[in-house]
CSV table of C-alpha atoms in Angstrom, one decimal:
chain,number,residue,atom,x,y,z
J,627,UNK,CA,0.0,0.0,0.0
J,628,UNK,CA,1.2,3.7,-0.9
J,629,UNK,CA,2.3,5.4,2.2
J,630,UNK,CA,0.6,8.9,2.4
J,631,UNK,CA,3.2,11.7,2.5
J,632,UNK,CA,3.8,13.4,5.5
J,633,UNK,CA,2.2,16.8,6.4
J,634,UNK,CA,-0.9,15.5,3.8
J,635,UNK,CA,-4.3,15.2,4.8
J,636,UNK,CA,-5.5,11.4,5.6
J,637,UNK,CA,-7.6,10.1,2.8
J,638,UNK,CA,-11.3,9.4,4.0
J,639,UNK,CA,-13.1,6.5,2.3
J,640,UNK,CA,-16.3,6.9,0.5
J,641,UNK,CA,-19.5,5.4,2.4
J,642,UNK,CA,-21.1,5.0,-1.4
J,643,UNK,CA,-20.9,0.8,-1.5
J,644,UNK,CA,-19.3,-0.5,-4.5
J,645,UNK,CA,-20.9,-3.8,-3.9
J,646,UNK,CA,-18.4,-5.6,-4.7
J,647,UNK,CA,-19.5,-8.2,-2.6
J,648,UNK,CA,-23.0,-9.0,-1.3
J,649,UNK,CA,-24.0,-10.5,1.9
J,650,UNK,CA,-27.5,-12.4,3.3
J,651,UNK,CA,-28.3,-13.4,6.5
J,652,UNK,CA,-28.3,-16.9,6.8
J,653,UNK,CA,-29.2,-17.8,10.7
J,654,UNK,CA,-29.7,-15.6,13.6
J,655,UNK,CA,-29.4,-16.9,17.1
J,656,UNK,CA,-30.6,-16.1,20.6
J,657,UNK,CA,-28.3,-17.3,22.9
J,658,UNK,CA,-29.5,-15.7,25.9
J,659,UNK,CA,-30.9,-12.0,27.1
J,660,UNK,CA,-27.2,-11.2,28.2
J,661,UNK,CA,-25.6,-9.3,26.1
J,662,UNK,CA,-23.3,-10.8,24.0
J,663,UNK,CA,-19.6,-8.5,24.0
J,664,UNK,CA,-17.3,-10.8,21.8
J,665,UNK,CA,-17.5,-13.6,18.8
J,666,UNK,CA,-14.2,-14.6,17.4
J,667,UNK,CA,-13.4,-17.7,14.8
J,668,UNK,CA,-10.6,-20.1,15.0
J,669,UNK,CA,-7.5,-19.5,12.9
J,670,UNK,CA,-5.1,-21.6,14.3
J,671,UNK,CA,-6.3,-24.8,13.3
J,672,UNK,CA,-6.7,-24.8,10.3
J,673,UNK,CA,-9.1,-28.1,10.5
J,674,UNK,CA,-11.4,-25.9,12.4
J,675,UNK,CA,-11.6,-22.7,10.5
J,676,UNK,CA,-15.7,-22.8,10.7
J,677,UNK,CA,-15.4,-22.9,14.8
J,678,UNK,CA,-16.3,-19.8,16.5
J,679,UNK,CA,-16.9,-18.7,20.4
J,680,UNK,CA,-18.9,-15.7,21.9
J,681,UNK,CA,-18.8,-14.1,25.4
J,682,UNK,CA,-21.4,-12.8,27.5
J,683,UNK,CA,-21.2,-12.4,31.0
J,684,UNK,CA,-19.7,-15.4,32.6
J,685,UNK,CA,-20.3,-17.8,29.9
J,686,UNK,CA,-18.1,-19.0,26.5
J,687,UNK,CA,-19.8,-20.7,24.0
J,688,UNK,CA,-17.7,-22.9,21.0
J,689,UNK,CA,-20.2,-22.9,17.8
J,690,UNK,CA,-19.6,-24.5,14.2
J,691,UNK,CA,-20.8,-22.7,11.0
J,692,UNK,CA,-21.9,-25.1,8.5
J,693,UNK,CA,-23.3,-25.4,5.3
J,694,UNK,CA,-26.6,-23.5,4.4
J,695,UNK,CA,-26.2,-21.1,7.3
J,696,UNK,CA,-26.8,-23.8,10.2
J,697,UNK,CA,-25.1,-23.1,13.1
J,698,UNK,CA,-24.2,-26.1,15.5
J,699,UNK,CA,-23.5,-26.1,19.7
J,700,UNK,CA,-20.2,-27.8,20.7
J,701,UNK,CA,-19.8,-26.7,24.0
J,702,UNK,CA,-20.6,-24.2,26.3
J,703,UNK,CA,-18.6,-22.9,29.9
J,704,UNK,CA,-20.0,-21.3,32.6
J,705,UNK,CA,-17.9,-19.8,36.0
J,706,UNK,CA,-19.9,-18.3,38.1
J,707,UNK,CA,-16.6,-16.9,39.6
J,708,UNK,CA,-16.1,-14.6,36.7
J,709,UNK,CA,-17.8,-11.5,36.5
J,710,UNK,CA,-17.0,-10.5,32.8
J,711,UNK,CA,-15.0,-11.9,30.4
J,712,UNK,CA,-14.0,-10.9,26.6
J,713,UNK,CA,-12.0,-12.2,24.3
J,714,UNK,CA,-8.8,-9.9,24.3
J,715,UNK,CA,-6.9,-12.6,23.9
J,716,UNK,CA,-5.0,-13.4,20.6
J,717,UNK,CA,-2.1,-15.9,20.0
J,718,UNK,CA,0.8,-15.5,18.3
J,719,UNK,CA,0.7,-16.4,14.3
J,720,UNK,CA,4.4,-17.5,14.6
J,721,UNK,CA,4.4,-19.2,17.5
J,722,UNK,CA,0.6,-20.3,19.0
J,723,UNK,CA,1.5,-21.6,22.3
J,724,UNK,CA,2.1,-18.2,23.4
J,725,UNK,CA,-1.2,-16.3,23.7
J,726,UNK,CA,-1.3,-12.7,24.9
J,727,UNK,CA,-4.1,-11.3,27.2
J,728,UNK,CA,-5.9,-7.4,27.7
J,729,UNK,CA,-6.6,-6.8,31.7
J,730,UNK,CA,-9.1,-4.9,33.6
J,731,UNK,CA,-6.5,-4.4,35.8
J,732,UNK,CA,-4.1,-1.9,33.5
J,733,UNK,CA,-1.9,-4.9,32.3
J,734,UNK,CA,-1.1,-7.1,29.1
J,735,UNK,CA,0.3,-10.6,29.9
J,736,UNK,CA,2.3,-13.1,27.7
J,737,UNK,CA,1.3,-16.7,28.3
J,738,UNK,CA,2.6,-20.0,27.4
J,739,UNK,CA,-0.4,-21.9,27.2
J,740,UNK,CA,1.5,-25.3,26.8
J,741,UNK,CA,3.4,-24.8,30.0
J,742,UNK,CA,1.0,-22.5,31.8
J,743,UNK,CA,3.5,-20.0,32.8
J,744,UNK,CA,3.0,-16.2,32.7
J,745,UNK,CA,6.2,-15.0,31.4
J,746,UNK,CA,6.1,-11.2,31.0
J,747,UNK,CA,3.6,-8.6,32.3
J,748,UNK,CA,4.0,-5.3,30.3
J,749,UNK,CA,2.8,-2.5,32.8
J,750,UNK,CA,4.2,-0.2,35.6
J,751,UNK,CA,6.1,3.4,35.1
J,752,UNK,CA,5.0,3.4,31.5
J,753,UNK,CA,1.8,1.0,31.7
J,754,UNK,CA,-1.8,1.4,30.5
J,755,UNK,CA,-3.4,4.0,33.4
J,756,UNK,CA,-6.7,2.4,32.9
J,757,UNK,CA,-8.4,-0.6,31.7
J,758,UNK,CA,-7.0,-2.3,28.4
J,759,UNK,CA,-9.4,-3.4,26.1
J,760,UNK,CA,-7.3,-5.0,23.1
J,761,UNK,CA,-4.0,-6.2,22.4
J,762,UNK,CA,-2.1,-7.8,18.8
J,763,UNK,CA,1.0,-9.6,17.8
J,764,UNK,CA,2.6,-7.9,14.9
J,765,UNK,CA,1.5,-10.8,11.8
J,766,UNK,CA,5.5,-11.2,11.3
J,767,UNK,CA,7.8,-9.5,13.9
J,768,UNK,CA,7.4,-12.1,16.9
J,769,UNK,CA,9.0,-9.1,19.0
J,770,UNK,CA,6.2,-6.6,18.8
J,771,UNK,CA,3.1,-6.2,20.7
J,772,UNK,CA,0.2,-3.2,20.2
J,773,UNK,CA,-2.3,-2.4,22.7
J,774,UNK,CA,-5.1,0.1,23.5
J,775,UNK,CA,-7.3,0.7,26.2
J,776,UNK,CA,-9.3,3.3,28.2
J,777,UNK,CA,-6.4,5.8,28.8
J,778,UNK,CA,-7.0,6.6,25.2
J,779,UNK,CA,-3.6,5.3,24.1
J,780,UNK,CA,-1.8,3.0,21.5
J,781,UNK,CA,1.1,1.4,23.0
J,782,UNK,CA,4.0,-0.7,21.1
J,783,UNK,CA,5.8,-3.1,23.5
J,784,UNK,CA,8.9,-5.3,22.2
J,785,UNK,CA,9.6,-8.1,23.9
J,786,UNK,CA,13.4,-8.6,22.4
J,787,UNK,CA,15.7,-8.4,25.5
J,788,UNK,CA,13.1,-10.3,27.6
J,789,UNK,CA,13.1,-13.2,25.2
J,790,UNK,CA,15.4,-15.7,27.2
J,791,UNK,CA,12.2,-15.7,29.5
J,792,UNK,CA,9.9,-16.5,26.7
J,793,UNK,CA,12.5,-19.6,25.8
J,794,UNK,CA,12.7,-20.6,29.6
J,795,UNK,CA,8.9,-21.1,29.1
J,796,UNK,CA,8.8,-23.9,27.5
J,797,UNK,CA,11.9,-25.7,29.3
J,798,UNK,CA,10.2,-24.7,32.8
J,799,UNK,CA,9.6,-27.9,34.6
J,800,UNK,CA,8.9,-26.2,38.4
J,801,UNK,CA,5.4,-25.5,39.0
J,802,UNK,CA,3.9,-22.3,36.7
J,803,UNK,CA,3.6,-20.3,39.9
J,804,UNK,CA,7.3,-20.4,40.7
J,805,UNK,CA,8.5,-18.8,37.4
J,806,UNK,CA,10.7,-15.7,37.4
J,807,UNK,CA,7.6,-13.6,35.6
J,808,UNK,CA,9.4,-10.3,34.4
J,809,UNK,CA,7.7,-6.9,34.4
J,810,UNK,CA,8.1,-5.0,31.0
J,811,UNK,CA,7.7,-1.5,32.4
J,812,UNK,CA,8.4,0.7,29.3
J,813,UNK,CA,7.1,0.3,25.7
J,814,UNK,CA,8.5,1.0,22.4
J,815,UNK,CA,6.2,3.8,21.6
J,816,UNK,CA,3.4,5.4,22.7
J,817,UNK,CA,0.7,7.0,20.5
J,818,UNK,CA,-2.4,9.6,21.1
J,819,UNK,CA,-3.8,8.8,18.2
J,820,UNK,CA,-7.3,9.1,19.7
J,821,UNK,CA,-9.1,11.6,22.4
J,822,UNK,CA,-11.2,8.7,24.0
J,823,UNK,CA,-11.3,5.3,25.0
J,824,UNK,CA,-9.3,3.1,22.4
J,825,UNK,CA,-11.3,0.0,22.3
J,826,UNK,CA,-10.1,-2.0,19.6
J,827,UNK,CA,-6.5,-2.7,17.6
J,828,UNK,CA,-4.8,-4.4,15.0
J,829,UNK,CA,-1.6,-4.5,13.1
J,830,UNK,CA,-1.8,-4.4,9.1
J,831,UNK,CA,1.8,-5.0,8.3
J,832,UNK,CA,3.6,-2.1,9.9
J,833,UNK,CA,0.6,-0.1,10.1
J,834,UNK,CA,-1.7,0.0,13.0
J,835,UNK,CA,-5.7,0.7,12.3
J,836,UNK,CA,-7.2,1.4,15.6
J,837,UNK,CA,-11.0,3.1,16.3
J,838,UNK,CA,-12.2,4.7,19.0
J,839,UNK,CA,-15.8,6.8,19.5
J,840,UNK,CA,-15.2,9.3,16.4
J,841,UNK,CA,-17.3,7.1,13.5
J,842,UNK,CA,-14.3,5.6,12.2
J,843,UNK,CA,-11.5,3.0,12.0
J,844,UNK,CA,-8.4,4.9,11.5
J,845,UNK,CA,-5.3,3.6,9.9
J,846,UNK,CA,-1.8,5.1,11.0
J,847,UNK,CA,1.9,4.5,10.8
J,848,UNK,CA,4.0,4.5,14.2
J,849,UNK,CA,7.2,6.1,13.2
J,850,UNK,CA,9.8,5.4,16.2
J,851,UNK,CA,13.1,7.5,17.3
J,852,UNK,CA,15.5,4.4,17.4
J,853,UNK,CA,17.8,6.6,19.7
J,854,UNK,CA,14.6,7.4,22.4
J,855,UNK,CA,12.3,4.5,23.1
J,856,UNK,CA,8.8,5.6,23.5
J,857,UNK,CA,9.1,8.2,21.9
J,858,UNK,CA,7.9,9.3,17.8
J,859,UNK,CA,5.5,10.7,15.5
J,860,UNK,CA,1.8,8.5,14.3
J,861,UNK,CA,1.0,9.6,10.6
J,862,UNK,CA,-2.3,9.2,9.7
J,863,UNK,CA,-2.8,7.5,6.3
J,864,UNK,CA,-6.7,6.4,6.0
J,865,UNK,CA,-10.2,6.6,7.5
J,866,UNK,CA,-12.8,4.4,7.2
J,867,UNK,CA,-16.1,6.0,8.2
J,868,UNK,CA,-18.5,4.5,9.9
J,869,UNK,CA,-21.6,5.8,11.2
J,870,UNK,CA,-24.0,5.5,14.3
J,871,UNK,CA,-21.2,4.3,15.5
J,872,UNK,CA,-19.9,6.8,18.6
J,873,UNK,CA,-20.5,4.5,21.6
J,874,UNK,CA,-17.2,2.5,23.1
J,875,UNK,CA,-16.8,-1.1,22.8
J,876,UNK,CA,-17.6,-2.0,19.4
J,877,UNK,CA,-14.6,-4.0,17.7
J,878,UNK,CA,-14.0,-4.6,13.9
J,879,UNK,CA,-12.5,-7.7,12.9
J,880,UNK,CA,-10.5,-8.8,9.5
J,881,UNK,CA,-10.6,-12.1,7.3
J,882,UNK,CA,-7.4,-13.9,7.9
J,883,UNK,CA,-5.7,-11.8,5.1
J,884,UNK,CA,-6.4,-8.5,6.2
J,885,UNK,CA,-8.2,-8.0,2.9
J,886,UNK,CA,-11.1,-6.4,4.8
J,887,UNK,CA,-12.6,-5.2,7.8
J,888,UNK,CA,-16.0,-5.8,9.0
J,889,UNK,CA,-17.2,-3.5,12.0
J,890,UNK,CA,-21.3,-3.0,13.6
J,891,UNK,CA,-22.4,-0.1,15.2
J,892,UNK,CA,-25.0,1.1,17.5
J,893,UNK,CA,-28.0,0.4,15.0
J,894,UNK,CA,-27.3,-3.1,14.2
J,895,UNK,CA,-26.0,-2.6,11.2
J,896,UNK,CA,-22.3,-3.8,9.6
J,897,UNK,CA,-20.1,-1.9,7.2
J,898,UNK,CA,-17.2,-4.0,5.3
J,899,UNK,CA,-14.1,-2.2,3.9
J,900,UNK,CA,-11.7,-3.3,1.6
J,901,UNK,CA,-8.7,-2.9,3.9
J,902,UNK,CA,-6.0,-2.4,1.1
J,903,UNK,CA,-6.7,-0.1,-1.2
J,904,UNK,CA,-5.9,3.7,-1.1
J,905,UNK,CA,-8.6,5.6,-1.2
J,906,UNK,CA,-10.6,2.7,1.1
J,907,UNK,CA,-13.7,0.8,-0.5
J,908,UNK,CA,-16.9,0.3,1.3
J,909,UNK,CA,-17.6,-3.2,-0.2
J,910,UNK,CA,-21.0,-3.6,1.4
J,911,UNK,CA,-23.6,-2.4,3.9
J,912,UNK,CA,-25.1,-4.5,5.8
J,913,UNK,CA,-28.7,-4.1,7.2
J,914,UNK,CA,-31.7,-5.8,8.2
J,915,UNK,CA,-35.1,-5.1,9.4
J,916,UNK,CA,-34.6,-7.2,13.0
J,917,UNK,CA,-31.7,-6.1,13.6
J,918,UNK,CA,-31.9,-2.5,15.8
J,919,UNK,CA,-29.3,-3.7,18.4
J,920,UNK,CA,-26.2,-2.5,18.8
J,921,UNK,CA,-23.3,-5.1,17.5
J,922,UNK,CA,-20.9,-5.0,19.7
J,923,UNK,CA,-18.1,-7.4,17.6
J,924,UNK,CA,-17.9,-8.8,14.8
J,925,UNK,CA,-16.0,-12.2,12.9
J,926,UNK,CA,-15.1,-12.6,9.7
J,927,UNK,CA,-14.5,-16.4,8.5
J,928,UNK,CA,-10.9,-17.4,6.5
J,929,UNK,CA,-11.5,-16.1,3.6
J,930,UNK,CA,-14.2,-13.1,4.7
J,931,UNK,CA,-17.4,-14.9,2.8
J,932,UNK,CA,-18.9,-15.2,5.9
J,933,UNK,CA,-19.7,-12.7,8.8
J,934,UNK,CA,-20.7,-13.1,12.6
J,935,UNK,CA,-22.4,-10.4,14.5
J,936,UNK,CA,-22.7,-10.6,18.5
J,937,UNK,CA,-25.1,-8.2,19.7
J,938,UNK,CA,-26.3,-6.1,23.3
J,939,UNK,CA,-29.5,-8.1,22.7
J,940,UNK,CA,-27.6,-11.7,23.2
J,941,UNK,CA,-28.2,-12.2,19.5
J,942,UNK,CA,-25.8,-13.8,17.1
J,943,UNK,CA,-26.4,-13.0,13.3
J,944,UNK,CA,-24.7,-14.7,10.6
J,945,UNK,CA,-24.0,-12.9,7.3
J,946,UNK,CA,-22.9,-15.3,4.3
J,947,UNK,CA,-21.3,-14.1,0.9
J,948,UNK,CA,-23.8,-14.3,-2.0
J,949,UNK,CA,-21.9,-16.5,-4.6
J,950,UNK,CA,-21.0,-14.5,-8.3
J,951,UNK,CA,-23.0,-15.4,-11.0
């Protein structure tokens, strides 16, 4: 993708739909009268590519999409020690026993999930000040971490001089609890890229596109001062509007490509851009007559032919690419 030249305005998609692909819905679901905060599928198997969970209140559910829009039960947890969970947890694309998690409580943790051992906790002197609501591994530099939460911030940890802990991980035969977990007090770099709660984050390349309240996804380059760590300048290339949609927590998601972007907003409806193009394409608008409640995540499959909508109403709606004729 062309980089925008510095001290140019960001170029602001069009909310005119090409159509260059259409969407039906094919099921919709009521799991409960919880609301529903977080629907995610399965990439890492790639055997399991139509498995999806959501997250309401206490409770995970594992679905299946299959053919003809059905959508199958597999299993379903409840703790009724758990106040509120979400899925702000994402594993690593290079290596996925190592899974890193967003906190309430102002952190981000690396896990080995193999071993159980939390290896590094990235917060103190230059921490998230409030809660952190998303977190990503960079999709090819197993060093770099981005996460965003409700001190309005971007922050870029690198995990480089701590990696003899993350190899120790998976040698560690004492009990999980006795591991030397390090604190990673400082990140890389630090962006204001937003004036509210940043609720949702993900690498594309070297480019972050975060969103916050403002009615868009916005897509930026951190540019870092090797010499002073945490410090730099955030260009902003791209915006992808998207109306009604001015409330925090609502996440966008990508197909497994970052070839689009699928995000709800407060009036149940979805808008899919075509990530990588310059200026963005809205490829469709989704919208349907039952669906007034506001979607608080959504999933897009593999390949992006079909999407998942959780929703405030404990609904799950399933969108499914019309084939080309």
């Amino acid at each position: 993708m062309a980089k925008t030249p510095i001290g140019l305005e960001p170029v602001v998609g069009s909310l005119t739909s090409s159509k260059k692909r259409e969407y039906r819905v094919t099921n919709r679901l009521q799991e409960g009268k919880r609301p529903l905060y977080a629907v995610i599928f399965n990439f890492i198997d790639s055997r399991y590519f139509n498995v999806f969970a959501t997250v309401g209140g206490n409770r995970v559910t594992v679905y299946q999409c299959l053919e003809g829009g059905v959508i199958a039960v597999l299993q379903s947890y409840v703790d009724e020690d758990i106040r509120r969970m979400s899925l702000s947890t994402l594993t690593q694309p290079l290596k996925p026993s190592l899974i890193v998690s967003a906190s309430k409580d102002e952190s981000v943790r690396l896990w080995n999930v193999h071993t159980g051992i939390c290896i590094l906790i990235f917060a103190g002197a230059g921490g998230h000040r409030n809660e952190v609501l998303s977190v990503d591994f960079h999709p090819s530099d197993i060093y770099r971490i981005a996460s965003c939460g409700m001190d309005n911030t971007v922050k870029i940890w690198s995990v480089k001089e701590f990696w003899t802990y993350v190899e120790k991980s998976f040698t560690w035969t004492d009990l999980p609890s006795k591991f030397p977990t390090k604190y990673v007090q400082f990140p890389v770099f630090l962006a204001s890229v937003h004036s509210n709660y940043v609720d949702c984050n993900r690498w594309l390349g070297d480019f972050i596109l975060s969103k916050s309240v403002d009615n868009e996804i916005v897509l930026w380059e951190p540019k870092m001062k090797e010499q002073s760590p945490g410090e730099g300048t955030a260009d902003i290339l791209q915006k992808y509007p998207v109306p009604e949609c001015d409330i925090w927590f609502i996440k966008f998601s990508c197909d497994f490509h970052y070839n689009s972007a699928a995000i709800g907003n407060r009036e149940g409806k979805i808008f899919v851009w075509e990530l990588q193009s310059s200026p963005p394409v809205l490829i469709a608008r989704l919208s349907h007559a039952q669906s007034k409640s506001p979607i608080r995540q959504t999933a897009m499959s593999f390949d992006g032919s079909t999407i998942l909508c959780c929703c405030e109403d404990g609904t799950i709606w399933r969108w499914d690419a019309v084939p080309a004729n």
